[in-house]
C-alpha positions as a printed NumPy array, in Angstrom:
array([[  0.   ,   0.   ,   0.   ],
       [  1.278,   3.47 ,  -0.844],
       [  2.297,   5.87 ,   1.88 ],
       [  0.145,   8.975,   2.413],
       [ -3.466,   9.943,   2.794],
       [ -6.152,   7.931,   1.096],
       [ -8.284,   9.797,  -1.431],
       [-11.223,   7.405,  -1.56 ],
       [-14.574,   9.007,  -0.774],
       [-16.799,   6.547,   1.077],
       [-20.061,   5.557,  -0.602],
       [-21.873,   5.549,   2.716],
       [-21.715,   7.479,   5.979],
       [-23.592,   7.102,   9.234],
       [-23.919,   8.814,  12.575],
       [-25.45 ,   7.825,  15.878],
       [-27.16 ,  10.704,  17.653],
       [-28.394,  10.572,  21.219],
       [-30.387,  13.372,  22.835],
       [-31.336,  13.898,  26.441],
       [-34.548,  15.815,  26.921],
       [-35.305,  18.183,  29.755],
       [-38.713,  18.699,  31.345],
       [-41.294,  20.348,  29.056],
       [-39.631,  19.049,  25.87 ],
       [-41.656,  16.696,  23.695],
       [-39.732,  13.807,  22.112],
       [-41.868,  13.802,  18.945],
       [-41.484,  17.573,  18.485],
       [-37.711,  17.377,  18.974],
       [-37.496,  14.524,  16.443],
       [-39.479,  16.544,  13.87 ],
       [-37.245,  19.585,  14.391],
       [-34.059,  17.514,  14.191],
       [-35.247,  15.764,  11.018],
       [-36.119,  19.085,   9.359],
       [-32.728,  20.526,  10.327],
       [-30.762,  17.575,   8.954],
       [-32.824,  17.491,   5.741],
       [-32.101,  21.189,   5.238],
       [-28.348,  20.477,   5.467],
       [-28.42 ,  17.404,   3.214],
       [-27.102,  18.14 ,  -0.305],
       [-29.268,  17.34 ,  -3.319],
       [-28.729,  13.836,  -4.63 ],
       [-27.878,  12.418,  -1.207],
       [-30.236,   9.821,   0.262],
       [-31.024,  10.469,   3.919],
       [-32.404,   7.858,   6.299],
       [-33.148,   8.592,   9.932],
       [-33.781,   5.516,  12.035],
       [-35.234,   5.986,  15.508],
       [-34.277,   3.234,  17.932],
       [-36.144,   4.663,  20.887],
       [-37.609,   7.835,  22.276],
       [-39.363,   8.822,  25.437],
       [-40.204,  11.649,  27.775],
       [-37.715,  13.59 ,  29.84 ],
       [-37.193,  12.622,  33.435],
       [-35.644,  14.218,  36.471],
       [-34.108,  12.049,  39.16 ],
       [-33.396,  13.463,  42.593],
       [-29.822,  13.572,  43.805],
       [-30.93 ,  11.64 ,  46.881],
       [-31.768,   8.628,  44.682],
       [-29.622,   5.627,  45.693],
       [-28.497,   4.985,  42.101],
       [-27.462,   8.604,  41.634],
       [-25.587,   8.44 ,  44.93 ],
       [-23.768,   5.282,  43.774],
       [-22.899,   6.84 ,  40.408],
       [-21.687,  10.013,  42.137],
       [-19.432,   7.968,  44.416],
       [-18.046,   5.974,  41.477],
       [-17.322,   9.164,  39.525],
       [-15.577,  10.643,  42.545],
       [-13.502,   7.48 ,  42.988],
       [-12.294,   7.667,  39.378],
       [-11.9  ,  11.427,  38.912],
       [-11.234,  12.582,  42.489],
       [-13.53 ,  15.537,  41.789],
       [-16.704,  16.458,  43.589],
       [-19.879,  16.505,  41.494],
       [-22.119,  19.558,  41.544],
       [-25.74 ,  19.143,  40.563],
       [-28.111,  21.953,  39.755],
       [-31.639,  22.126,  38.455],
       [-33.303,  25.326,  37.392],
       [-37.066,  25.165,  37.402],
       [-38.486,  26.209,  34.043],
       [-41.631,  28.3  ,  33.828],
       [-43.075,  26.864,  30.626],
       [-44.922,  30.094,  29.815],
       [-41.879,  32.329,  30.259],
       [-38.812,  30.377,  29.101],
       [-39.872,  29.163,  25.65 ],
       [-37.625,  28.985,  22.64 ],
       [-38.423,  31.833,  20.322],
       [-38.692,  30.656,  16.795]])
């Protein structure tokens, strides 16, 4: 094989996208917006397929949850840094995305 960069353009590309929703976001609405955004960026002549493996509502878990406590301890053990959690309550009538 020759030394240097390869100049072959792949016939296929893929990406795995994962999104975490926050309270007051709708999974179906976010999917529609994401799909429209990606379609807008897709050049003519390119076939686009978006496959959804799963989707669901947002959830908030308290920091006093035993699983969160265990994860926090494990992260501290590996990084030696203290975790800081914050949650800002969202007034759904005031803090909307303007569009």
